[in-house]
PDB file of C-alpha atoms in Angstrom:
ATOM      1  CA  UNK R   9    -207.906 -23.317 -24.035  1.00 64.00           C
ATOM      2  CA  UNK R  10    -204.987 -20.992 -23.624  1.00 69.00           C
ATOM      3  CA  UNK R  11    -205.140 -17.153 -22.939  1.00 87.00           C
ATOM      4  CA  UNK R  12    -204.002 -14.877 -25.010  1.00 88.00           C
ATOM      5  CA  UNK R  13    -200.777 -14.104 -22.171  1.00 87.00           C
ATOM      6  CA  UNK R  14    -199.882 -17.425 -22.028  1.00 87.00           C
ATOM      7  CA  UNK R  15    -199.794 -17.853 -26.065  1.00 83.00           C
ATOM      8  CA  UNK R  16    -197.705 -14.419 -26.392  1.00 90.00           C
ATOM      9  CA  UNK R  17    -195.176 -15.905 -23.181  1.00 88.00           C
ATOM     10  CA  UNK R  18    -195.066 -19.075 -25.367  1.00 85.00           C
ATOM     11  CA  UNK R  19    -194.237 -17.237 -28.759  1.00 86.00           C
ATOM     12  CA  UNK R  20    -191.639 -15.252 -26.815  1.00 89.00           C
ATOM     13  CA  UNK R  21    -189.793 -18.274 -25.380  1.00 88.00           C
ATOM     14  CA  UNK R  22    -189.747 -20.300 -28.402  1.00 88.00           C
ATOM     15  CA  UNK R  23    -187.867 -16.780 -30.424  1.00 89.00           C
ATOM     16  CA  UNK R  24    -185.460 -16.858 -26.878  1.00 91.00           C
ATOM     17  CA  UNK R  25    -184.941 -20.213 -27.953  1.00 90.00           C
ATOM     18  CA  UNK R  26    -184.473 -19.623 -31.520  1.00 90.00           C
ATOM     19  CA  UNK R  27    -181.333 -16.870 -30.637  1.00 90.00           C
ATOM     20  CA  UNK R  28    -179.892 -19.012 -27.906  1.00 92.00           C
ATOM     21  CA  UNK R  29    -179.499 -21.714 -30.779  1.00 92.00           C
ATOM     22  CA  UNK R  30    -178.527 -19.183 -33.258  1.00 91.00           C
ATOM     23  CA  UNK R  31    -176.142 -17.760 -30.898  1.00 91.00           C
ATOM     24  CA  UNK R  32    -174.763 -21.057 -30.304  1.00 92.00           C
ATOM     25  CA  UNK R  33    -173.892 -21.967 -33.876  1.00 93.00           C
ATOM     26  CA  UNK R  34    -172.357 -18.912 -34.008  1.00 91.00           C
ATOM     27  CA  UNK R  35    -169.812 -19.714 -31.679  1.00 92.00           C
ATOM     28  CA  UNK R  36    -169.344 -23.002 -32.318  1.00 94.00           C
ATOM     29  CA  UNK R  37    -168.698 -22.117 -35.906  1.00 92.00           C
ATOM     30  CA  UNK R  38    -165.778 -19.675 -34.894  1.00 90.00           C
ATOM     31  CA  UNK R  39    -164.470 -22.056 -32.810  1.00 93.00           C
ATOM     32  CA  UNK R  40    -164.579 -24.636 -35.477  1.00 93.00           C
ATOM     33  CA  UNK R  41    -163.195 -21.579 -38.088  1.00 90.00           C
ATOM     34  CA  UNK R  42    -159.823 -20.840 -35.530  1.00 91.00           C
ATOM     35  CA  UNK R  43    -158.747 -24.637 -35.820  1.00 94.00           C
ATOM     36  CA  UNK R  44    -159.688 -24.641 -39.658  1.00 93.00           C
ATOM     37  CA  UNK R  45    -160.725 -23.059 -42.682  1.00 89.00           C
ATOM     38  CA  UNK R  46    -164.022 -24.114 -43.005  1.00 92.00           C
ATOM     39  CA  UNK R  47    -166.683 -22.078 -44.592  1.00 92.00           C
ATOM     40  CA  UNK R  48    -169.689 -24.174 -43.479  1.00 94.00           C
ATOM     41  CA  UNK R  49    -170.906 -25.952 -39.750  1.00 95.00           C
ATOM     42  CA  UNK R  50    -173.715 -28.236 -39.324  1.00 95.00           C
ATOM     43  CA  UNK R  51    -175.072 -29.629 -35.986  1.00 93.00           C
ATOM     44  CA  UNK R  52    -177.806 -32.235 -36.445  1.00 91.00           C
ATOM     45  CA  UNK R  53    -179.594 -30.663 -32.810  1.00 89.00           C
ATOM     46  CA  UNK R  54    -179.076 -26.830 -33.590  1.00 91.00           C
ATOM     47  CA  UNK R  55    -178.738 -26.096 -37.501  1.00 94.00           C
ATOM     48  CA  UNK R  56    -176.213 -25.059 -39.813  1.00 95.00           C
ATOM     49  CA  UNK R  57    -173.695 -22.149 -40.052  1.00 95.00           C
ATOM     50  CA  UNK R  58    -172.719 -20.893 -43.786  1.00 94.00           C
ATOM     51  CA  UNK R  59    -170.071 -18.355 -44.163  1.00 92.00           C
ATOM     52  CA  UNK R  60    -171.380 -16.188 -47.372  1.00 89.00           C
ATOM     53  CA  UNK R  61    -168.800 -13.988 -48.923  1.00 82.00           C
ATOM     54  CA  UNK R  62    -166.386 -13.787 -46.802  1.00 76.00           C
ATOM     55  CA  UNK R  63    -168.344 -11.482 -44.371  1.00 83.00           C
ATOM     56  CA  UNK R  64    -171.916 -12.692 -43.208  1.00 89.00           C
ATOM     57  CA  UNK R  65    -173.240 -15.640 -41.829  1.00 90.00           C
ATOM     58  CA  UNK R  66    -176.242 -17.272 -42.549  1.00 93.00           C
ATOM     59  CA  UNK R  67    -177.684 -19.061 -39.741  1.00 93.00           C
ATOM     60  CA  UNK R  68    -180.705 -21.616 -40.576  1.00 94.00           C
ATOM     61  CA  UNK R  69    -181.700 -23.222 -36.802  1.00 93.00           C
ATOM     62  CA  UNK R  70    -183.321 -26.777 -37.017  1.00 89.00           C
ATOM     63  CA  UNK R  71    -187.549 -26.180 -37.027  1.00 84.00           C
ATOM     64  CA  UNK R  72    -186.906 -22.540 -36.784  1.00 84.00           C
ATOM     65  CA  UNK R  73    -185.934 -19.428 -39.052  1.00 84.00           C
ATOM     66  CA  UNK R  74    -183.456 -18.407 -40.930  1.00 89.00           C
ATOM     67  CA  UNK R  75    -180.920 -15.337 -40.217  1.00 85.00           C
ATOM     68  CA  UNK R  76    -177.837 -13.574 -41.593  1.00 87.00           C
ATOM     69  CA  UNK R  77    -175.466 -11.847 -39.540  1.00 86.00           C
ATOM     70  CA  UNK R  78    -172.339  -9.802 -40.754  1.00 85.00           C
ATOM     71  CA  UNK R  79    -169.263 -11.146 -39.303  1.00 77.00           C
ATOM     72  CA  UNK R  80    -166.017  -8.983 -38.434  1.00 72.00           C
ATOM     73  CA  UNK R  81    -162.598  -9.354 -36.487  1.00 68.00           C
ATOM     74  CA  UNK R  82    -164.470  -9.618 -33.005  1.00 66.00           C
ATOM     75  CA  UNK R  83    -167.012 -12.413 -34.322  1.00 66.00           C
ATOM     76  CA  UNK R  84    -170.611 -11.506 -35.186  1.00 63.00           C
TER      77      UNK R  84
END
């Protein structure tokens, strides 16, 4: 049986996990943006990248949650 610190450290790794993969789509969608005018990114490992209106991002990570970030001139 687990403790109750080792389930909490576990929770907290897996949402570490969950913004180093958001984080990552992030960028890789920018990068992807510079080269072309793409409004949507999908990596079959990290999740997809949707560019709503023009100013937020909507980041869904594979087995994991869903966020929306506002995007500006200096990225996210």
């Amino acid at each position: 049986m687990v403790s109750e610190r080792a389930h909490q450290r576990i929770l907290t790794l897996k949402d570490e996990q969950q913004l180093t993969k958001s984080k990552i789509l992030a960028n890789e969608f920018l990068i992807q943006r510079k080269k072309e005018n793409i409004k949507n990114y999908s990596d079959k490992h990290f999740g997809t990248v949707e560019l709503n209106g023009g100013k937020n991002l909507t980041i869904k990570v594979t087995k994991g949650k869903t966020v929306e970030v506002e995007l500006n001139q200096n990225g996210y």
